[in-house]
Amino acid sequence: MHTAEGFTLILTEIRLHRLSLPLREPFRAAYGETHVRHLFLVEAVTANGARGVAECVAMADPLYIEETTDTAWWAIRRYFAAEALAAEWTAPAEIRRWAARLDRYRGHRMAKAAVEMAVWDAWCAEHRVPLAHLLGVARTEVPAGISIGIQPDVDTLLRKVESALAAGYSRIKLKIQPGWDVEPIAAVRRHFGDVPLMADANSAYTRETADRLVALDDFALLMMEQPLGWDDLVDHAWLQRRLATPLCLDESIRSADDVRRAAELGACRVINLKPGRVGGFTASLAIHDLCRQLGLDLWCGGMYETGVGRLHNTILSGLPGFTLPGDTGPGTRYYAEDLVDPPVEFHRPGWLPVEPVCGLADRVVWRRVEQHRTQLEVIRRDDL
Ligand code: OSB
Ligand code: MG
């Protein structure tokens, strides 16, 4: 791990920018349909005038996990902004120790992650060191998979899959739910043969409806993501014993301890890691290292991020333990106008570059942030 030792990093301000960004097209999953992304950016201003930035991945309603944009905003205002403004860091290892101490606040991992990732980003901006170096990333590009929402009919789905394959995506994920599972999966297999294919149910099934999932075992899926309870490990272990298809956990993995427990129970063979869900880069590095040690496959998930979260996810995905394509692709699929310029794009079909950016603040088009901003809150070190 690269260590840019040197002067002390101190933050003078945390700024929270709340935005509403319309998605180019609505995205339907078992938890509901998203038309507008209600998100916020955390901006961390350093004593030397450098700035770090990160995206909070919480959604407007508690339909994916329990956190929401409002609870994350509250938790940062109430606790995590003060924790960051009271800290001083003289080495990246101190950021990791500081992040670990935030564990005493139970839950609120999306809130913690947004602040923690803004601190890493501020370190990079202040020391002019690429985040990729700081995290120990060696890859210069990462392959992209795509997550395709629940469609009105199979023909529409087949057209979407066709254009995704033409664009170079190397893995297709279909959102499923009862009534939209065997038929769309069978149709994609019939039309596109043995393309790398998987399904994500976002907890839409139970042990009682698991027959539908056992029926999917015939389609040689790469994996099946979070079919059962959003906070469950035990029922997934029960299901994994009945399936040849590997299970992947998303919602119910909140920490490295959860990964260890899931592996011990046999609840999954694959982990979907979203740094914004697990508390940030520190927790992500721990999960990454543990997956390598345990031989679990690992990939990086997405939350309809703007270019800010997308760049962070892409850099993290450059670590060697990410064994499969993730859900992070070009930002232009989601937003007509991204918050970063240049936007996140393939540099060759299906591949995103791991960019050597020293913090993302210079990449953000702050004028666009202001245009879409519905609320700004500034928390100052001097006011603590
Ligand atoms: O379950 O992985 C998920 C989006 C929002 C919340 C949860 C999930 C998703 C996706 C889409 O699957 C990922 C993306 O395209 O960003
Ligand atoms: Mg998922």
CSV table of C-alpha atoms and ligand atoms in Angstrom, one decimal:
chain,number,residue,atom,x,y,z
A,1,MET,CA,0.0,0.0,0.0
A,2,HIS,CA,1.3,3.4,-1.0
A,3,THR,CA,1.7,5.7,2.0
A,4,ALA,CA,2.0,9.4,1.2
A,5,GLU,CA,3.2,10.4,4.7
A,6,GLY,CA,3.7,14.1,5.3
A,7,PHE,CA,1.6,17.0,6.6
A,8,THR,CA,-1.5,16.6,8.7
A,9,LEU,CA,-4.9,16.5,7.0
A,10,ILE,CA,-7.4,18.7,8.8
A,11,LEU,CA,-10.9,19.5,7.6
A,12,THR,CA,-12.5,22.9,8.1
A,13,GLU,CA,-15.9,22.3,6.5
A,14,ILE,CA,-18.2,19.5,5.5
A,15,ARG,CA,-20.7,20.5,2.9
A,16,LEU,CA,-23.8,18.4,2.1
A,17,HIS,CA,-25.3,19.0,-1.3
A,18,ARG,CA,-28.7,17.4,-1.8
A,19,LEU,CA,-29.8,16.9,-5.5
A,20,SER,CA,-32.7,15.4,-7.4
A,21,LEU,CA,-31.6,14.0,-10.7
A,22,PRO,CA,-34.1,12.5,-13.2
A,23,LEU,CA,-33.0,9.1,-14.6
A,24,ARG,CA,-33.0,8.9,-18.4
A,25,GLU,CA,-35.4,6.1,-18.1
A,26,PRO,CA,-37.2,4.6,-15.0
A,27,PHE,CA,-35.5,1.6,-13.5
A,28,ARG,CA,-37.8,-1.2,-12.1
A,29,ALA,CA,-36.7,-3.7,-9.5
A,30,ALA,CA,-38.6,-5.8,-7.0
A,31,TYR,CA,-38.3,-3.0,-4.5
A,32,GLY,CA,-40.1,-0.5,-6.8
A,33,GLU,CA,-39.5,1.9,-9.7
A,34,THR,CA,-37.0,4.7,-9.5
A,35,HIS,CA,-37.7,7.8,-11.7
A,36,VAL,CA,-35.6,10.4,-9.9
A,37,ARG,CA,-32.4,9.8,-8.0
A,38,HIS,CA,-32.5,11.7,-4.7
A,39,LEU,CA,-28.9,11.7,-3.6
A,40,PHE,CA,-26.4,13.9,-1.9
A,41,LEU,CA,-22.7,14.7,-2.2
A,42,VAL,CA,-20.4,15.1,0.7
A,43,GLU,CA,-17.7,17.7,0.1
A,44,ALA,CA,-14.8,17.8,2.6
A,45,VAL,CA,-12.8,21.1,2.6
A,46,THR,CA,-9.3,20.9,4.0
A,47,ALA,CA,-7.3,23.5,6.0
A,48,ASN,CA,-5.1,24.0,2.9
A,49,GLY,CA,-8.1,24.6,0.6
A,50,ALA,CA,-8.1,21.2,-1.1
A,51,ARG,CA,-11.5,19.4,-1.5
A,52,GLY,CA,-12.6,15.8,-1.3
A,53,VAL,CA,-16.0,14.6,-2.6
A,54,ALA,CA,-18.1,11.4,-2.3
A,55,GLU,CA,-21.6,10.3,-3.1
A,56,CYS,CA,-24.1,9.0,-0.6
A,57,VAL,CA,-25.8,5.9,-2.2
A,58,ALA,CA,-28.9,5.9,0.1
A,59,MET,CA,-32.2,6.1,-1.7
A,60,ALA,CA,-35.3,8.1,-0.9
A,61,ASP,CA,-37.3,5.3,0.6
A,62,PRO,CA,-36.3,2.3,2.8
A,63,LEU,CA,-37.2,-0.3,0.1
A,64,TYR,CA,-33.7,-1.7,-0.6
A,65,ILE,CA,-32.2,-1.6,2.9
A,66,GLU,CA,-33.4,0.5,5.9
A,67,GLU,CA,-31.3,3.6,5.3
A,68,THR,CA,-32.7,6.5,3.3
A,69,THR,CA,-31.4,9.8,2.0
A,70,ASP,CA,-33.0,11.6,5.0
A,71,THR,CA,-31.6,9.2,7.7
A,72,ALA,CA,-28.1,9.4,6.1
A,73,TRP,CA,-28.3,13.2,6.0
A,74,TRP,CA,-29.4,13.3,9.7
A,75,ALA,CA,-26.7,10.8,10.8
A,76,ILE,CA,-24.0,12.9,9.2
A,77,ARG,CA,-25.3,16.1,10.6
A,78,ARG,CA,-25.7,14.6,14.1
A,79,TYR,CA,-22.5,12.5,14.3
A,80,PHE,CA,-20.2,11.8,11.4
A,81,ALA,CA,-19.5,15.4,10.2
A,82,ALA,CA,-18.3,16.2,13.7
A,83,GLU,CA,-16.2,13.1,13.9
A,84,ALA,CA,-14.5,14.1,10.7
A,85,LEU,CA,-14.1,17.7,11.6
A,86,ALA,CA,-12.6,16.8,15.0
A,87,ALA,CA,-10.0,14.4,13.5
A,88,GLU,CA,-6.5,14.8,12.2
A,89,TRP,CA,-4.8,12.3,10.0
A,90,THR,CA,-1.0,12.1,9.2
A,91,ALA,CA,-1.1,8.8,7.3
A,92,PRO,CA,-3.7,6.7,5.4
A,93,ALA,CA,-3.5,4.1,8.1
A,94,GLU,CA,-4.9,6.7,10.5
A,95,ILE,CA,-7.9,7.2,8.2
A,96,ARG,CA,-8.5,3.4,8.5
A,97,ARG,CA,-8.2,3.5,12.3
A,98,TRP,CA,-10.6,6.5,12.4
A,99,ALA,CA,-13.1,4.7,10.2
A,100,ALA,CA,-12.9,1.6,12.3
A,101,ARG,CA,-13.8,3.7,15.4
A,102,LEU,CA,-17.0,4.9,13.7
A,103,ASP,CA,-18.2,1.3,14.2
A,104,ARG,CA,-19.3,2.2,17.7
A,105,TYR,CA,-22.2,4.0,16.0
A,106,ARG,CA,-24.5,1.2,15.1
A,107,GLY,CA,-25.6,0.9,11.5
A,108,HIS,CA,-25.9,4.1,9.3
A,109,ARG,CA,-23.2,2.6,7.0
A,110,MET,CA,-24.3,4.6,3.9
A,111,ALA,CA,-24.0,7.8,6.0
A,112,LYS,CA,-20.5,6.7,7.3
A,113,ALA,CA,-19.4,5.7,3.8
A,114,ALA,CA,-20.2,9.1,2.3
A,115,VAL,CA,-18.1,10.9,4.9
A,116,GLU,CA,-15.3,8.3,5.0
A,117,MET,CA,-14.9,8.2,1.2
A,118,ALA,CA,-14.9,12.0,1.1
A,119,VAL,CA,-12.0,11.9,3.6
A,120,TRP,CA,-10.0,9.5,1.5
A,121,ASP,CA,-10.8,11.7,-1.5
A,122,ALA,CA,-9.6,14.8,0.4
A,123,TRP,CA,-6.4,13.0,1.3
A,124,CYS,CA,-5.8,12.3,-2.4
A,125,ALA,CA,-6.5,15.9,-3.4
A,126,GLU,CA,-4.4,17.4,-0.7
A,127,HIS,CA,-1.4,15.1,-1.3
A,128,ARG,CA,-1.8,14.9,-5.1
A,129,VAL,CA,-1.8,11.1,-4.9
A,130,PRO,CA,-4.2,9.0,-7.0
A,131,LEU,CA,-6.8,7.0,-5.0
A,132,ALA,CA,-5.8,4.0,-7.0
A,133,HIS,CA,-2.2,4.2,-5.5
A,134,LEU,CA,-3.6,4.7,-2.0
A,135,LEU,CA,-5.8,1.6,-2.2
A,136,GLY,CA,-3.1,-0.5,-3.9
A,137,VAL,CA,-4.9,-0.8,-7.2
A,138,ALA,CA,-2.8,-2.1,-10.1
A,139,ARG,CA,-5.3,-2.7,-12.9
A,140,THR,CA,-5.6,0.0,-15.5
A,141,GLU,CA,-9.1,-1.0,-16.7
A,142,VAL,CA,-12.1,-3.0,-15.5
A,143,PRO,CA,-14.8,-4.9,-17.3
A,144,ALA,CA,-18.4,-3.7,-17.0
A,145,GLY,CA,-21.5,-5.8,-16.5
A,146,ILE,CA,-25.0,-4.3,-16.8
A,147,SER,CA,-28.1,-4.5,-14.5
A,148,ILE,CA,-31.3,-4.5,-16.6
A,149,GLY,CA,-34.5,-3.6,-14.8
A,150,ILE,CA,-37.9,-5.5,-14.9
A,151,GLN,CA,-39.4,-4.8,-18.4
A,152,PRO,CA,-43.0,-4.5,-19.5
A,153,ASP,CA,-42.6,-7.6,-21.8
A,154,VAL,CA,-40.0,-10.1,-23.1
A,155,ASP,CA,-39.5,-8.4,-26.5
A,156,THR,CA,-38.5,-5.2,-24.9
A,157,LEU,CA,-36.1,-7.1,-22.6
A,158,LEU,CA,-34.5,-8.9,-25.6
A,159,ARG,CA,-33.9,-5.6,-27.4
A,160,LYS,CA,-32.2,-4.2,-24.2
A,161,VAL,CA,-30.0,-7.3,-23.9
A,162,GLU,CA,-29.0,-7.1,-27.5
A,163,SER,CA,-27.9,-3.5,-27.3
A,164,ALA,CA,-26.0,-4.2,-24.1
A,165,LEU,CA,-24.1,-7.0,-25.7
A,166,ALA,CA,-23.4,-4.8,-28.8
A,167,ALA,CA,-22.0,-2.1,-26.5
A,168,GLY,CA,-19.5,-4.6,-25.0
A,169,TYR,CA,-21.0,-5.4,-21.5
A,170,SER,CA,-19.5,-8.7,-20.5
A,171,ARG,CA,-22.2,-9.9,-18.1
A,172,ILE,CA,-25.9,-9.4,-18.1
A,173,LYS,CA,-27.9,-9.2,-14.9
A,174,LEU,CA,-31.7,-9.3,-15.0
A,175,LYS,CA,-33.8,-8.0,-12.2
A,176,ILE,CA,-36.4,-10.7,-11.3
A,177,GLN,CA,-39.5,-11.0,-9.1
A,178,PRO,CA,-42.3,-13.6,-8.9
A,179,GLY,CA,-44.1,-13.5,-12.3
A,180,TRP,CA,-40.9,-12.1,-14.1
A,181,ASP,CA,-38.3,-14.9,-13.6
A,182,VAL,CA,-38.3,-18.2,-15.6
A,183,GLU,CA,-39.9,-16.7,-18.7
A,184,PRO,CA,-37.4,-13.8,-19.3
A,185,ILE,CA,-34.4,-15.9,-18.3
A,186,ALA,CA,-35.4,-18.7,-20.7
A,187,ALA,CA,-36.0,-16.2,-23.5
A,188,VAL,CA,-32.5,-14.6,-23.0
A,189,ARG,CA,-30.9,-18.1,-23.0
A,190,ARG,CA,-32.8,-19.1,-26.1
A,191,HIS,CA,-31.8,-15.9,-28.0
A,192,PHE,CA,-28.3,-15.3,-26.8
A,193,GLY,CA,-27.0,-18.7,-26.0
A,194,ASP,CA,-24.5,-19.0,-23.2
A,195,VAL,CA,-23.8,-15.3,-22.5
A,196,PRO,CA,-22.7,-14.7,-18.9
A,197,LEU,CA,-26.1,-14.3,-17.3
A,198,MET,CA,-27.3,-13.8,-13.7
A,199,ALA,CA,-30.5,-12.7,-11.8
A,200,ASP,CA,-31.0,-10.3,-8.9
A,201,ALA,CA,-34.3,-10.7,-6.9
A,202,ASN,CA,-33.8,-8.0,-4.3
A,203,SER,CA,-35.4,-10.2,-1.6
A,204,ALA,CA,-38.6,-10.8,-3.6
A,205,TYR,CA,-38.8,-14.6,-2.7
A,206,THR,CA,-39.4,-16.6,0.5
A,207,ARG,CA,-38.8,-20.2,1.4
A,208,GLU,CA,-42.4,-20.8,0.5
A,209,THR,CA,-41.9,-19.4,-3.1
A,210,ALA,CA,-38.4,-20.9,-3.5
A,211,ASP,CA,-39.6,-23.5,-6.1
A,212,ARG,CA,-39.4,-20.7,-8.7
A,213,LEU,CA,-35.7,-20.3,-7.8
A,214,VAL,CA,-35.0,-24.0,-8.0
A,215,ALA,CA,-36.5,-23.9,-11.5
A,216,LEU,CA,-33.9,-21.3,-12.5
A,217,ASP,CA,-31.2,-23.8,-11.6
A,218,ASP,CA,-31.5,-25.3,-15.2
A,219,PHE,CA,-30.3,-22.1,-16.9
A,220,ALA,CA,-26.6,-22.2,-15.9
A,221,LEU,CA,-26.8,-18.8,-14.3
A,222,LEU,CA,-23.5,-17.3,-13.2
A,223,MET,CA,-25.2,-16.6,-9.9
A,224,MET,CA,-28.5,-15.7,-8.2
A,225,GLU,CA,-28.3,-12.5,-6.2
A,226,GLN,CA,-30.2,-11.9,-2.9
A,227,PRO,CA,-33.3,-14.0,-3.6
A,228,LEU,CA,-34.5,-14.2,0.1
A,229,GLY,CA,-34.6,-11.9,3.1
A,230,TRP,CA,-32.8,-8.6,2.9
A,231,ASP,CA,-31.2,-9.2,6.3
A,232,ASP,CA,-31.0,-13.0,6.1
A,233,LEU,CA,-28.1,-15.5,6.1
A,234,VAL,CA,-29.7,-18.7,7.4
A,235,ASP,CA,-32.4,-19.1,4.7
A,236,HIS,CA,-29.9,-18.4,2.0
A,237,ALA,CA,-27.7,-21.2,3.4
A,238,TRP,CA,-30.8,-23.4,3.2
A,239,LEU,CA,-31.4,-22.4,-0.4
A,240,GLN,CA,-27.7,-22.8,-1.4
A,241,ARG,CA,-27.8,-26.4,-0.3
A,242,ARG,CA,-30.7,-27.0,-2.8
A,243,LEU,CA,-29.0,-25.1,-5.8
A,244,ALA,CA,-26.1,-25.8,-8.0
A,245,THR,CA,-26.2,-22.0,-9.0
A,246,PRO,CA,-24.0,-20.0,-6.7
A,247,LEU,CA,-25.8,-17.5,-4.5
A,248,CYS,CA,-24.5,-13.9,-4.3
A,249,LEU,CA,-25.4,-11.7,-1.3
A,250,ASP,CA,-25.9,-7.9,-1.6
A,251,GLU,CA,-28.3,-6.5,1.0
A,252,SER,CA,-27.4,-8.8,3.8
A,253,ILE,CA,-23.6,-8.1,3.6
A,254,ARG,CA,-22.9,-5.0,5.7
A,255,SER,CA,-19.3,-5.8,6.9
A,256,ALA,CA,-16.4,-8.2,6.8
A,257,ASP,CA,-17.9,-10.0,9.7
A,258,ASP,CA,-21.1,-10.6,7.7
A,259,VAL,CA,-18.9,-12.1,4.9
A,260,ARG,CA,-17.2,-14.4,7.4
A,261,ARG,CA,-20.6,-15.5,8.9
A,262,ALA,CA,-22.1,-16.0,5.4
A,263,ALA,CA,-19.1,-18.2,4.3
A,264,GLU,CA,-19.3,-20.2,7.6
A,265,LEU,CA,-23.0,-20.9,7.1
A,266,GLY,CA,-22.6,-21.6,3.3
A,267,ALA,CA,-25.1,-18.8,2.6
A,268,CYS,CA,-23.3,-17.7,-0.6
A,269,ARG,CA,-20.3,-18.2,-2.9
A,270,VAL,CA,-20.2,-14.6,-4.3
A,271,ILE,CA,-20.2,-11.2,-2.7
A,272,ASN,CA,-21.6,-8.0,-4.2
A,273,LEU,CA,-19.6,-5.2,-2.6
A,274,LYS,CA,-20.9,-1.7,-2.7
A,275,PRO,CA,-18.5,0.6,-0.8
A,276,GLY,CA,-21.3,3.0,-0.1
A,277,ARG,CA,-23.4,0.2,1.6
A,278,VAL,CA,-20.7,-1.2,3.9
A,279,GLY,CA,-19.2,2.0,5.4
A,280,GLY,CA,-16.6,3.1,2.8
A,281,PHE,CA,-13.2,2.1,1.5
A,282,THR,CA,-11.9,0.9,4.9
A,283,ALA,CA,-14.7,-1.7,5.2
A,284,SER,CA,-14.4,-2.5,1.5
A,285,LEU,CA,-10.6,-3.3,1.8
A,286,ALA,CA,-11.4,-5.6,4.7
A,287,ILE,CA,-14.1,-7.4,2.7
A,288,HIS,CA,-11.9,-7.6,-0.4
A,289,ASP,CA,-9.0,-9.2,1.6
A,290,LEU,CA,-11.4,-11.6,3.3
A,291,CYS,CA,-13.0,-12.7,0.1
A,292,ARG,CA,-9.6,-13.5,-1.4
A,293,GLN,CA,-8.6,-15.5,1.8
A,294,LEU,CA,-11.9,-17.4,1.7
A,295,GLY,CA,-11.9,-18.0,-2.1
A,296,LEU,CA,-15.2,-16.2,-2.6
A,297,ASP,CA,-15.9,-14.5,-5.9
A,298,LEU,CA,-16.3,-10.7,-5.6
A,299,TRP,CA,-17.6,-7.9,-7.7
A,300,CYS,CA,-18.6,-4.3,-7.2
A,301,GLY,CA,-22.3,-3.4,-7.3
A,302,GLY,CA,-24.0,-0.1,-8.2
A,303,MET,CA,-26.7,2.2,-6.9
A,304,TYR,CA,-27.5,4.3,-10.0
A,305,GLU,CA,-24.5,6.5,-9.1
A,306,THR,CA,-23.6,9.8,-10.8
A,307,GLY,CA,-20.0,10.0,-12.1
A,308,VAL,CA,-18.8,10.7,-8.5
A,309,GLY,CA,-19.7,7.3,-7.1
A,310,ARG,CA,-19.0,5.7,-10.4
A,311,LEU,CA,-15.4,6.8,-10.5
A,312,HIS,CA,-14.9,5.7,-6.9
A,313,ASN,CA,-16.4,2.3,-7.6
A,314,THR,CA,-14.4,1.8,-10.8
A,315,ILE,CA,-11.1,2.6,-9.0
A,316,LEU,CA,-11.9,0.1,-6.1
A,317,SER,CA,-12.8,-2.6,-8.7
A,318,GLY,CA,-9.2,-2.4,-9.9
A,319,LEU,CA,-8.1,-4.5,-6.9
A,320,PRO,CA,-7.1,-8.1,-7.7
A,321,GLY,CA,-9.8,-9.7,-5.6
A,322,PHE,CA,-12.6,-8.4,-7.8
A,323,THR,CA,-13.0,-11.6,-9.9
A,324,LEU,CA,-16.1,-10.8,-11.9
A,325,PRO,CA,-17.5,-7.9,-13.9
A,326,GLY,CA,-19.5,-5.4,-11.7
A,327,ASP,CA,-22.6,-3.3,-12.3
A,328,THR,CA,-20.6,-0.1,-12.9
A,329,GLY,CA,-20.8,1.1,-16.5
A,330,PRO,CA,-20.9,4.4,-18.3
A,331,GLY,CA,-22.8,7.2,-16.5
A,332,THR,CA,-24.5,8.3,-19.7
A,333,ARG,CA,-26.8,5.3,-19.5
A,334,TYR,CA,-28.4,6.8,-16.3
A,335,TYR,CA,-28.2,10.6,-16.7
A,336,ALA,CA,-28.6,12.9,-19.6
A,337,GLU,CA,-26.0,15.2,-18.0
A,338,ASP,CA,-23.6,13.7,-15.5
A,339,LEU,CA,-22.1,15.6,-12.6
A,340,VAL,CA,-18.5,14.9,-13.8
A,341,ASP,CA,-16.7,16.1,-16.9
A,342,PRO,CA,-15.4,14.3,-18.8
A,343,PRO,CA,-18.2,11.7,-18.0
A,344,VAL,CA,-17.5,8.1,-17.2
A,345,GLU,CA,-17.3,6.2,-20.5
A,346,PHE,CA,-15.8,3.0,-22.0
A,347,HIS,CA,-12.3,3.6,-23.4
A,348,ARG,CA,-12.9,0.5,-25.5
A,349,PRO,CA,-16.2,-1.5,-25.7
A,350,GLY,CA,-17.1,-3.0,-22.3
A,351,TRP,CA,-14.1,-1.6,-20.4
A,352,LEU,CA,-13.8,1.4,-18.0
A,353,PRO,CA,-10.4,2.9,-17.5
A,354,VAL,CA,-9.2,3.1,-13.9
A,355,GLU,CA,-8.3,6.7,-13.8
A,356,PRO,CA,-5.3,8.1,-11.9
A,357,VAL,CA,-7.4,10.9,-10.4
A,358,CYS,CA,-6.1,12.7,-7.3
A,359,GLY,CA,-9.5,13.3,-5.7
A,360,LEU,CA,-12.7,14.0,-7.7
A,361,ALA,CA,-13.5,17.6,-6.8
A,362,ASP,CA,-11.8,19.0,-9.9
A,363,ARG,CA,-13.7,16.6,-12.1
A,364,VAL,CA,-17.1,17.7,-10.7
A,365,VAL,CA,-19.0,20.3,-12.6
A,366,TRP,CA,-20.1,22.3,-9.6
A,367,ARG,CA,-22.3,24.6,-11.7
A,368,ARG,CA,-24.4,21.5,-12.5
A,369,VAL,CA,-24.5,20.5,-8.8
A,370,GLU,CA,-25.9,24.0,-8.0
A,371,GLN,CA,-28.4,23.7,-10.8
A,372,HIS,CA,-29.9,20.5,-9.5
A,373,ARG,CA,-29.4,21.3,-5.8
A,374,THR,CA,-32.4,21.4,-3.5
A,375,GLN,CA,-30.5,21.8,-0.2
A,376,LEU,CA,-27.1,22.9,1.0
A,377,GLU,CA,-25.8,22.4,4.5
A,378,VAL,CA,-22.4,23.6,5.7
A,379,ILE,CA,-20.9,22.2,9.0
A,380,ARG,CA,-17.9,24.1,10.2
A,381,ARG,CA,-15.0,23.0,12.4
A,382,ASP,CA,-15.1,26.4,14.1
A,383,ASP,CA,-18.7,25.8,15.2
A,384,LEU,CA,-18.1,22.5,17.0
B,1,OSB,O1,-29.7,-4.6,-6.0
B,1,OSB,O2,-27.9,-4.2,-7.0
B,1,OSB,C1,-29.0,-3.9,-6.6
B,1,OSB,C2,-29.7,-0.4,-7.9
B,1,OSB,C3,-30.1,0.3,-6.8
B,1,OSB,C4,-30.2,-0.4,-5.6
B,1,OSB,C5,-29.9,-1.8,-5.6
B,1,OSB,C6,-29.4,-2.4,-6.7
B,1,OSB,C7,-29.3,-1.7,-7.9
B,1,OSB,C8,-29.0,-2.3,-9.2
B,1,OSB,C9,-28.6,-1.4,-10.3
B,1,OSB,O3,-29.0,-3.5,-9.5
B,1,OSB,C10,-27.1,-1.1,-10.3
B,1,OSB,C11,-26.7,0.0,-11.2
B,1,OSB,O4,-27.0,-0.1,-12.4
B,1,OSB,O5,-26.2,1.0,-10.7
B,2,MG,MG,-28.6,-6.4,-5.8
